[in-house]
Amino acid sequence: MKYTANYHTHTYRCGHARGEDRQYVEEAIQAGIKTLGFSDHAPMPFPSGHHSGHRVQMEDAYDYFYSIGELKREYARDITIHIGVETEFYPDTFDLFWDYISQFPLEYMILGQHFIGREEDFLYSGSPSSSEEKLVKFTNNIIDAIHTGKFLYIAHPDILNYTGDYEPYHREMTRLCQAAKDAGVPLEINRLGYFEHRIYPSDRFFEIAAQVGNDVVIGSDAHSPDVFRDHASIEGCAAFAKKHGLNILPELTMPKEFTKR
Ligand SMILES: [Zn+2]
Ligand SMILES: [Zn+2]
């Protein structure tokens, strides 16, 4: 499969990715990518004083936007670069977050709901759990995020490691997929998860997405520049989509006038 656009790319600033920003750009060009979106884990204000260790720190935010902005101009002939963030939706502080992040030249956001409710509660989506309450909260967070109209797509929508009965899972994931479909928000098949044999991309989730009729995108979730060399994982994700009869969108359109700077 021709893979020409990736909107899910991290940088070393989040603390768990490797390489220089420039290396991601050069490796992407080498791999034939024409559109590269950076979407590092968003810097975020926490009024509670919580320290979040898995994201760009607020003191590094300017550097992130500056560095990617410079590369965007420098490499404009070879590749289209977009500056975004991946972020969770925390209902109590989303407005505060939006006020903060929209001061930067932000072009798009993707939703990566790693934690549920408030990050301070450390309710990690990927921890095995049979709690139906957690399942419903996760789904509600994502649907509320979709309804803000601010997310380009949903990264690893199948990150929730729910180990309970199938019926509530099917009910909640149908609700999630339907909300995404109604809003025209695609769902991601996560290349990193495929590559590392994580619980996602999940067959049981994408069976539901196929029933609902969601569009999908392949997101590299690059935490290292050399992932763009691994063509096998692209073919694997494409085969996964095909197996489920899912429609892959090769390119996405950036939202217009995303922030009111
Ligand atoms: Zn990450
Ligand atoms: Zn990510």
PDB file of C-alpha atoms and ligand atoms in Angstrom:
ATOM      1  CA  MET A   1       0.000   0.000   0.000  1.00  0.00           C
ATOM      2  CA  LYS A   2       1.136   3.548  -0.718  1.00  0.00           C
ATOM      3  CA  TYR A   3       1.409   5.365   2.588  1.00  0.00           C
ATOM      4  CA  THR A   4       1.763   9.075   1.919  1.00  0.00           C
ATOM      5  CA  ALA A   5       0.336  10.825   4.992  1.00  0.00           C
ATOM      6  CA  ASN A   6       0.970  10.318   8.687  1.00  0.00           C
ATOM      7  CA  TYR A   7      -0.501  12.609  11.354  1.00  0.00           C
ATOM      8  CA  HIS A   8       0.789  10.810  14.437  1.00  0.00           C
ATOM      9  CA  THR A   9       4.417  11.685  15.209  1.00  0.00           C
ATOM     10  CA  HIS A  10       6.097  12.383  18.541  1.00  0.00           C
ATOM     11  CA  THR A  11       9.355  14.120  19.497  1.00  0.00           C
ATOM     12  CA  TYR A  12      11.926  13.582  22.246  1.00  0.00           C
ATOM     13  CA  ARG A  13      10.222  16.306  24.305  1.00  0.00           C
ATOM     14  CA  CYS A  14       7.581  13.924  25.621  1.00  0.00           C
ATOM     15  CA  GLY A  15      10.341  12.042  27.408  1.00  0.00           C
ATOM     16  CA  HIS A  16       9.733   8.624  25.841  1.00  0.00           C
ATOM     17  CA  ALA A  17      10.567   9.207  22.153  1.00  0.00           C
ATOM     18  CA  ARG A  18      13.978   9.290  20.478  1.00  0.00           C
ATOM     19  CA  GLY A  19      15.747  11.265  17.774  1.00  0.00           C
ATOM     20  CA  GLU A  20      15.948  14.819  16.506  1.00  0.00           C
ATOM     21  CA  ASP A  21      12.922  16.471  14.903  1.00  0.00           C
ATOM     22  CA  ARG A  22      14.838  16.749  11.629  1.00  0.00           C
ATOM     23  CA  GLN A  23      15.456  12.993  11.526  1.00  0.00           C
ATOM     24  CA  TYR A  24      11.708  12.313  11.573  1.00  0.00           C
ATOM     25  CA  VAL A  25      11.291  14.644   8.607  1.00  0.00           C
ATOM     26  CA  GLU A  26      14.164  13.131   6.631  1.00  0.00           C
ATOM     27  CA  GLU A  27      13.124   9.537   7.318  1.00  0.00           C
ATOM     28  CA  ALA A  28       9.534  10.367   6.340  1.00  0.00           C
ATOM     29  CA  ILE A  29      10.711  11.878   3.037  1.00  0.00           C
ATOM     30  CA  GLN A  30      12.852   8.804   2.380  1.00  0.00           C
ATOM     31  CA  ALA A  31       9.815   6.606   2.999  1.00  0.00           C
ATOM     32  CA  GLY A  32       7.747   8.496   0.424  1.00  0.00           C
ATOM     33  CA  ILE A  33       5.559  10.349   2.916  1.00  0.00           C
ATOM     34  CA  LYS A  34       4.211  13.599   1.467  1.00  0.00           C
ATOM     35  CA  THR A  35       2.312  14.883   4.494  1.00  0.00           C
ATOM     36  CA  LEU A  36       3.786  14.631   7.979  1.00  0.00           C
ATOM     37  CA  GLY A  37       1.890  15.779  11.034  1.00  0.00           C
ATOM     38  CA  PHE A  38       3.708  16.179  14.324  1.00  0.00           C
ATOM     39  CA  SER A  39       1.409  15.446  17.228  1.00  0.00           C
ATOM     40  CA  ASP A  40       3.496  15.214  20.349  1.00  0.00           C
ATOM     41  CA  HIS A  41       1.754  14.616  23.680  1.00  0.00           C
ATOM     42  CA  ALA A  42       0.360  18.061  24.422  1.00  0.00           C
ATOM     43  CA  PRO A  43       1.770  20.337  27.090  1.00  0.00           C
ATOM     44  CA  MET A  44      -1.090  20.893  29.507  1.00  0.00           C
ATOM     45  CA  PRO A  45      -1.812  23.086  32.519  1.00  0.00           C
ATOM     46  CA  PHE A  46      -2.900  21.211  35.643  1.00  0.00           C
ATOM     47  CA  PRO A  47      -4.511  23.542  38.215  1.00  0.00           C
ATOM     48  CA  SER A  48      -4.079  20.797  40.827  1.00  0.00           C
ATOM     49  CA  GLY A  49      -0.308  21.033  40.471  1.00  0.00           C
ATOM     50  CA  HIS A  50      -0.184  17.490  39.051  1.00  0.00           C
ATOM     51  CA  HIS A  51       3.049  16.685  37.232  1.00  0.00           C
ATOM     52  CA  SER A  52       2.503  14.746  34.037  1.00  0.00           C
ATOM     53  CA  GLY A  53       5.614  12.861  33.001  1.00  0.00           C
ATOM     54  CA  HIS A  54       4.546  11.571  29.589  1.00  0.00           C
ATOM     55  CA  ARG A  55       4.065  14.842  27.701  1.00  0.00           C
ATOM     56  CA  VAL A  56       5.842  17.968  26.471  1.00  0.00           C
ATOM     57  CA  GLN A  57       6.394  20.161  29.506  1.00  0.00           C
ATOM     58  CA  MET A  58       4.925  23.654  29.376  1.00  0.00           C
ATOM     59  CA  GLU A  59       8.406  25.210  29.465  1.00  0.00           C
ATOM     60  CA  ASP A  60       9.287  23.265  26.293  1.00  0.00           C
ATOM     61  CA  ALA A  61       6.116  24.149  24.388  1.00  0.00           C
ATOM     62  CA  TYR A  62       7.531  27.190  22.637  1.00  0.00           C
ATOM     63  CA  ASP A  63      10.545  25.182  21.484  1.00  0.00           C
ATOM     64  CA  TYR A  64       8.282  22.449  20.074  1.00  0.00           C
ATOM     65  CA  PHE A  65       6.215  24.820  17.966  1.00  0.00           C
ATOM     66  CA  TYR A  66       9.262  26.844  16.926  1.00  0.00           C
ATOM     67  CA  SER A  67      11.315  23.829  15.867  1.00  0.00           C
ATOM     68  CA  ILE A  68       8.543  22.167  13.846  1.00  0.00           C
ATOM     69  CA  GLY A  69       7.629  25.549  12.324  1.00  0.00           C
ATOM     70  CA  GLU A  70      11.225  26.012  11.132  1.00  0.00           C
ATOM     71  CA  LEU A  71      11.307  22.515   9.599  1.00  0.00           C
ATOM     72  CA  LYS A  72       7.963  23.151   7.927  1.00  0.00           C
ATOM     73  CA  ARG A  73       9.469  26.109   6.088  1.00  0.00           C
ATOM     74  CA  GLU A  74      12.846  24.507   5.421  1.00  0.00           C
ATOM     75  CA  TYR A  75      11.424  21.310   3.902  1.00  0.00           C
ATOM     76  CA  ALA A  76       8.380  22.835   2.202  1.00  0.00           C
ATOM     77  CA  ARG A  77       9.507  21.683  -1.253  1.00  0.00           C
ATOM     78  CA  ASP A  78       9.822  18.064  -0.216  1.00  0.00           C
ATOM     79  CA  ILE A  79       7.063  17.492   2.300  1.00  0.00           C
ATOM     80  CA  THR A  80       4.038  19.203   3.839  1.00  0.00           C
ATOM     81  CA  ILE A  81       4.469  19.426   7.601  1.00  0.00           C
ATOM     82  CA  HIS A  82       1.620  20.174  10.002  1.00  0.00           C
ATOM     83  CA  ILE A  83       1.963  21.098  13.673  1.00  0.00           C
ATOM     84  CA  GLY A  84      -0.465  19.406  15.981  1.00  0.00           C
ATOM     85  CA  VAL A  85      -0.737  17.706  19.343  1.00  0.00           C
ATOM     86  CA  GLU A  86      -2.129  14.442  20.670  1.00  0.00           C
ATOM     87  CA  THR A  87      -4.125  15.028  23.793  1.00  0.00           C
ATOM     88  CA  GLU A  88      -6.535  13.431  26.227  1.00  0.00           C
ATOM     89  CA  PHE A  89      -9.954  14.927  26.866  1.00  0.00           C
ATOM     90  CA  TYR A  90     -10.350  15.756  30.543  1.00  0.00           C
ATOM     91  CA  PRO A  91     -13.815  17.304  30.933  1.00  0.00           C
ATOM     92  CA  ASP A  92     -13.065  19.533  33.957  1.00  0.00           C
ATOM     93  CA  THR A  93     -10.019  21.209  32.438  1.00  0.00           C
ATOM     94  CA  PHE A  94     -10.569  21.011  28.678  1.00  0.00           C
ATOM     95  CA  ASP A  95     -11.547  24.704  28.345  1.00  0.00           C
ATOM     96  CA  LEU A  96      -8.475  25.769  30.280  1.00  0.00           C
ATOM     97  CA  PHE A  97      -6.329  23.520  28.104  1.00  0.00           C
ATOM     98  CA  TRP A  98      -7.846  24.905  24.909  1.00  0.00           C
ATOM     99  CA  ASP A  99      -7.248  28.513  26.042  1.00  0.00           C
ATOM    100  CA  TYR A 100      -3.640  27.607  26.725  1.00  0.00           C
ATOM    101  CA  ILE A 101      -2.848  25.556  23.617  1.00  0.00           C
ATOM    102  CA  SER A 102      -4.588  27.845  21.152  1.00  0.00           C
ATOM    103  CA  GLN A 103      -2.005  30.581  21.798  1.00  0.00           C
ATOM    104  CA  PHE A 104       0.397  28.458  19.708  1.00  0.00           C
ATOM    105  CA  PRO A 105       0.356  28.018  15.898  1.00  0.00           C
ATOM    106  CA  LEU A 106      -1.573  24.780  16.250  1.00  0.00           C
ATOM    107  CA  GLU A 107      -3.080  23.246  13.109  1.00  0.00           C
ATOM    108  CA  TYR A 108      -4.846  20.183  14.475  1.00  0.00           C
ATOM    109  CA  MET A 109      -5.335  17.854  17.431  1.00  0.00           C
ATOM    110  CA  ILE A 110      -5.781  14.092  17.667  1.00  0.00           C
ATOM    111  CA  LEU A 111      -7.428  12.448  20.649  1.00  0.00           C
ATOM    112  CA  GLY A 112      -5.393   9.876  22.569  1.00  0.00           C
ATOM    113  CA  GLN A 113      -7.408   8.987  25.669  1.00  0.00           C
ATOM    114  CA  HIS A 114      -4.611   7.335  27.686  1.00  0.00           C
ATOM    115  CA  PHE A 115      -6.243   8.239  30.998  1.00  0.00           C
ATOM    116  CA  ILE A 116      -9.890   8.545  31.941  1.00  0.00           C
ATOM    117  CA  GLY A 117     -11.631  11.420  33.714  1.00  0.00           C
ATOM    118  CA  ARG A 118      -8.728  13.295  35.250  1.00  0.00           C
ATOM    119  CA  GLU A 119      -5.109  12.389  34.819  1.00  0.00           C
ATOM    120  CA  GLU A 120      -4.642  12.845  38.567  1.00  0.00           C
ATOM    121  CA  ASP A 121      -6.734   9.688  39.175  1.00  0.00           C
ATOM    122  CA  PHE A 122      -4.300   7.542  37.132  1.00  0.00           C
ATOM    123  CA  LEU A 123      -7.120   5.529  35.626  1.00  0.00           C
ATOM    124  CA  TYR A 124      -5.035   4.222  32.717  1.00  0.00           C
ATOM    125  CA  SER A 125      -7.096   3.071  29.746  1.00  0.00           C
ATOM    126  CA  GLY A 126      -4.686   0.265  28.883  1.00  0.00           C
ATOM    127  CA  SER A 127      -4.800  -1.491  32.274  1.00  0.00           C
ATOM    128  CA  PRO A 128      -6.849  -4.690  32.213  1.00  0.00           C
ATOM    129  CA  SER A 129     -10.187  -4.098  33.914  1.00  0.00           C
ATOM    130  CA  SER A 130     -13.668  -5.620  33.882  1.00  0.00           C
ATOM    131  CA  SER A 131     -15.207  -2.433  35.309  1.00  0.00           C
ATOM    132  CA  GLU A 132     -18.265  -1.414  33.352  1.00  0.00           C
ATOM    133  CA  GLU A 133     -18.092   2.003  35.018  1.00  0.00           C
ATOM    134  CA  LYS A 134     -14.621   2.528  33.550  1.00  0.00           C
ATOM    135  CA  LEU A 135     -15.846   1.352  30.145  1.00  0.00           C
ATOM    136  CA  VAL A 136     -18.717   3.854  30.176  1.00  0.00           C
ATOM    137  CA  LYS A 137     -16.510   6.717  31.421  1.00  0.00           C
ATOM    138  CA  PHE A 138     -13.956   6.050  28.695  1.00  0.00           C
ATOM    139  CA  THR A 139     -16.681   6.068  26.067  1.00  0.00           C
ATOM    140  CA  ASN A 140     -18.228   9.258  27.450  1.00  0.00           C
ATOM    141  CA  ASN A 141     -14.852  11.039  27.470  1.00  0.00           C
ATOM    142  CA  ILE A 142     -14.331  10.188  23.822  1.00  0.00           C
ATOM    143  CA  ILE A 143     -17.847  11.134  22.749  1.00  0.00           C
ATOM    144  CA  ASP A 144     -17.602  14.461  24.607  1.00  0.00           C
ATOM    145  CA  ALA A 145     -14.269  15.083  22.913  1.00  0.00           C
ATOM    146  CA  ILE A 146     -15.796  14.378  19.492  1.00  0.00           C
ATOM    147  CA  HIS A 147     -18.574  16.840  20.274  1.00  0.00           C
ATOM    148  CA  THR A 148     -16.090  19.678  20.848  1.00  0.00           C
ATOM    149  CA  GLY A 149     -15.472  19.483  17.088  1.00  0.00           C
ATOM    150  CA  LYS A 150     -11.753  20.001  17.682  1.00  0.00           C
ATOM    151  CA  PHE A 151     -10.302  16.573  16.893  1.00  0.00           C
ATOM    152  CA  LEU A 152      -9.031  15.504  13.484  1.00  0.00           C
ATOM    153  CA  TYR A 153      -9.251  11.843  14.416  1.00  0.00           C
ATOM    154  CA  ILE A 154      -9.191   9.414  17.322  1.00  0.00           C
ATOM    155  CA  ALA A 155      -5.851   7.746  17.956  1.00  0.00           C
ATOM    156  CA  HIS A 156      -5.977   4.121  19.119  1.00  0.00           C
ATOM    157  CA  PRO A 157      -9.726   4.223  19.930  1.00  0.00           C
ATOM    158  CA  ASP A 158      -9.271   0.591  20.995  1.00  0.00           C
ATOM    159  CA  ILE A 159      -6.754   1.315  23.783  1.00  0.00           C
ATOM    160  CA  LEU A 160      -9.265   0.361  26.505  1.00  0.00           C
ATOM    161  CA  ASN A 161      -8.291  -3.029  27.911  1.00  0.00           C
ATOM    162  CA  TYR A 162     -11.776  -4.135  28.949  1.00  0.00           C
ATOM    163  CA  THR A 163     -11.889  -7.720  30.164  1.00  0.00           C
ATOM    164  CA  GLY A 164     -15.590  -7.950  31.102  1.00  0.00           C
ATOM    165  CA  ASP A 165     -18.572  -9.310  29.194  1.00  0.00           C
ATOM    166  CA  TYR A 166     -18.923  -8.689  25.482  1.00  0.00           C
ATOM    167  CA  GLU A 167     -22.449  -7.222  25.612  1.00  0.00           C
ATOM    168  CA  PRO A 168     -21.564  -3.967  27.447  1.00  0.00           C
ATOM    169  CA  TYR A 169     -18.377  -3.690  25.371  1.00  0.00           C
ATOM    170  CA  HIS A 170     -20.356  -4.016  22.173  1.00  0.00           C
ATOM    171  CA  ARG A 171     -22.935  -1.504  23.394  1.00  0.00           C
ATOM    172  CA  GLU A 172     -20.384   1.136  24.440  1.00  0.00           C
ATOM    173  CA  MET A 173     -18.047   0.755  21.468  1.00  0.00           C
ATOM    174  CA  THR A 174     -21.026   0.951  19.109  1.00  0.00           C
ATOM    175  CA  ARG A 175     -21.950   4.233  20.816  1.00  0.00           C
ATOM    176  CA  LEU A 176     -18.367   5.489  20.392  1.00  0.00           C
ATOM    177  CA  CYS A 177     -18.142   4.451  16.747  1.00  0.00           C
ATOM    178  CA  GLN A 178     -21.549   5.903  15.918  1.00  0.00           C
ATOM    179  CA  ALA A 179     -20.654   9.284  17.484  1.00  0.00           C
ATOM    180  CA  ALA A 180     -17.422   9.348  15.477  1.00  0.00           C
ATOM    181  CA  LYS A 181     -19.228   8.438  12.287  1.00  0.00           C
ATOM    182  CA  ASP A 182     -21.966  11.033  12.813  1.00  0.00           C
ATOM    183  CA  ALA A 183     -19.310  13.732  13.321  1.00  0.00           C
ATOM    184  CA  GLY A 184     -17.164  12.568  10.385  1.00  0.00           C
ATOM    185  CA  VAL A 185     -14.225  11.806  12.682  1.00  0.00           C
ATOM    186  CA  PRO A 186     -12.107   8.857  11.496  1.00  0.00           C
ATOM    187  CA  LEU A 187     -10.651   6.177  13.758  1.00  0.00           C
ATOM    188  CA  GLU A 188      -6.991   5.220  13.775  1.00  0.00           C
ATOM    189  CA  ILE A 189      -5.425   1.860  13.132  1.00  0.00           C
ATOM    190  CA  ASN A 190      -2.303   2.308  15.230  1.00  0.00           C
ATOM    191  CA  ARG A 191       0.868   1.192  13.509  1.00  0.00           C
ATOM    192  CA  LEU A 192       2.934   1.199  16.715  1.00  0.00           C
ATOM    193  CA  GLY A 193       0.434  -1.105  18.399  1.00  0.00           C
ATOM    194  CA  TYR A 194       0.546  -3.415  15.398  1.00  0.00           C
ATOM    195  CA  PHE A 195       4.337  -3.381  15.329  1.00  0.00           C
ATOM    196  CA  GLU A 196       4.683  -4.032  19.072  1.00  0.00           C
ATOM    197  CA  HIS A 197       1.810  -6.565  19.258  1.00  0.00           C
ATOM    198  CA  ARG A 198      -0.117  -4.454  21.749  1.00  0.00           C
ATOM    199  CA  ILE A 199      -3.814  -5.059  22.488  1.00  0.00           C
ATOM    200  CA  TYR A 200      -4.543  -2.628  19.662  1.00  0.00           C
ATOM    201  CA  PRO A 201      -5.349  -2.649  16.796  1.00  0.00           C
ATOM    202  CA  SER A 202      -8.144  -4.795  18.206  1.00  0.00           C
ATOM    203  CA  ASP A 203     -10.194  -7.175  16.074  1.00  0.00           C
ATOM    204  CA  ARG A 204     -13.244  -7.031  18.308  1.00  0.00           C
ATOM    205  CA  PHE A 205     -13.220  -3.209  18.225  1.00  0.00           C
ATOM    206  CA  PHE A 206     -12.822  -2.882  14.460  1.00  0.00           C
ATOM    207  CA  GLU A 207     -15.489  -5.500  13.824  1.00  0.00           C
ATOM    208  CA  ILE A 208     -17.840  -3.050  15.515  1.00  0.00           C
ATOM    209  CA  ALA A 209     -16.384  -0.095  13.580  1.00  0.00           C
ATOM    210  CA  ALA A 210     -16.964  -2.019  10.351  1.00  0.00           C
ATOM    211  CA  GLN A 211     -20.586  -2.685  11.319  1.00  0.00           C
ATOM    212  CA  VAL A 212     -21.074   1.024  12.037  1.00  0.00           C
ATOM    213  CA  GLY A 213     -19.205   1.981   8.861  1.00  0.00           C
ATOM    214  CA  ASN A 214     -16.400   4.162  10.218  1.00  0.00           C
ATOM    215  CA  ASP A 215     -13.572   5.468   8.071  1.00  0.00           C
ATOM    216  CA  VAL A 216     -10.076   4.695   9.300  1.00  0.00           C
ATOM    217  CA  VAL A 217      -6.579   6.182   9.038  1.00  0.00           C
ATOM    218  CA  ILE A 218      -3.266   4.461   9.638  1.00  0.00           C
ATOM    219  CA  GLY A 219      -1.320   6.429  12.254  1.00  0.00           C
ATOM    220  CA  SER A 220       2.342   5.619  12.746  1.00  0.00           C
ATOM    221  CA  ASP A 221       2.485   6.857  16.362  1.00  0.00           C
ATOM    222  CA  ALA A 222       6.187   7.383  15.657  1.00  0.00           C
ATOM    223  CA  HIS A 223       8.329   7.565  18.782  1.00  0.00           C
ATOM    224  CA  SER A 224      11.518   6.979  16.773  1.00  0.00           C
ATOM    225  CA  PRO A 225      12.448   8.265  13.287  1.00  0.00           C
ATOM    226  CA  ASP A 226      13.339   4.832  11.912  1.00  0.00           C
ATOM    227  CA  VAL A 227       9.753   3.509  12.163  1.00  0.00           C
ATOM    228  CA  PHE A 228       9.114   5.008   8.748  1.00  0.00           C
ATOM    229  CA  ARG A 229      11.482   2.397   7.283  1.00  0.00           C
ATOM    230  CA  ASP A 230       9.348  -0.480   8.452  1.00  0.00           C
ATOM    231  CA  HIS A 231       7.102  -1.040   5.483  1.00  0.00           C
ATOM    232  CA  ALA A 232       5.887  -4.402   6.774  1.00  0.00           C
ATOM    233  CA  SER A 233       3.839  -2.745   9.524  1.00  0.00           C
ATOM    234  CA  ILE A 234       2.079  -0.575   6.930  1.00  0.00           C
ATOM    235  CA  GLU A 235       1.199  -3.639   4.917  1.00  0.00           C
ATOM    236  CA  GLY A 236       0.072  -5.317   8.135  1.00  0.00           C
ATOM    237  CA  CYS A 237      -2.235  -2.424   9.054  1.00  0.00           C
ATOM    238  CA  ALA A 238      -3.584  -2.285   5.499  1.00  0.00           C
ATOM    239  CA  ALA A 239      -4.303  -6.027   5.602  1.00  0.00           C
ATOM    240  CA  PHE A 240      -5.990  -5.575   8.984  1.00  0.00           C
ATOM    241  CA  ALA A 241      -8.281  -2.899   7.504  1.00  0.00           C
ATOM    242  CA  LYS A 242      -9.014  -5.034   4.471  1.00  0.00           C
ATOM    243  CA  LYS A 243      -9.846  -8.074   6.593  1.00  0.00           C
ATOM    244  CA  HIS A 244     -12.505  -6.012   8.374  1.00  0.00           C
ATOM    245  CA  GLY A 245     -13.727  -4.312   5.202  1.00  0.00           C
ATOM    246  CA  LEU A 246     -12.732  -0.861   6.489  1.00  0.00           C
ATOM    247  CA  ASN A 247     -12.203   2.149   4.257  1.00  0.00           C
ATOM    248  CA  ILE A 248      -8.751   3.717   4.725  1.00  0.00           C
ATOM    249  CA  LEU A 249      -8.559   7.472   4.153  1.00  0.00           C
ATOM    250  CA  PRO A 250      -5.134   8.172   2.603  1.00  0.00           C
ATOM    251  CA  GLU A 251      -5.162  11.935   3.368  1.00  0.00           C
ATOM    252  CA  LEU A 252      -7.067  14.160   5.776  1.00  0.00           C
ATOM    253  CA  THR A 253      -7.967  17.816   5.393  1.00  0.00           C
ATOM    254  CA  MET A 254      -6.670  20.179   8.042  1.00  0.00           C
ATOM    255  CA  PRO A 255      -9.377  22.077   9.925  1.00  0.00           C
ATOM    256  CA  LYS A 256      -9.714  25.666   8.731  1.00  0.00           C
ATOM    257  CA  GLU A 257      -8.732  28.541  11.041  1.00  0.00           C
ATOM    258  CA  PHE A 258      -8.200  26.113  13.827  1.00  0.00           C
ATOM    259  CA  THR A 259      -7.179  28.589  16.528  1.00  0.00           C
ATOM    260  CA  LYS A 260      -8.253  32.221  16.734  1.00  0.00           C
ATOM    261  CA  ARG A 261      -4.773  33.686  16.962  1.00  0.00           C
TER     262      ARG A 261
HETATM  263 ZN    ZN B   1       3.846   8.436  23.418  1.00  0.00          ZN
HETATM  264 ZN    ZN B   2       0.745   8.858  20.254  1.00  0.00          ZN
END
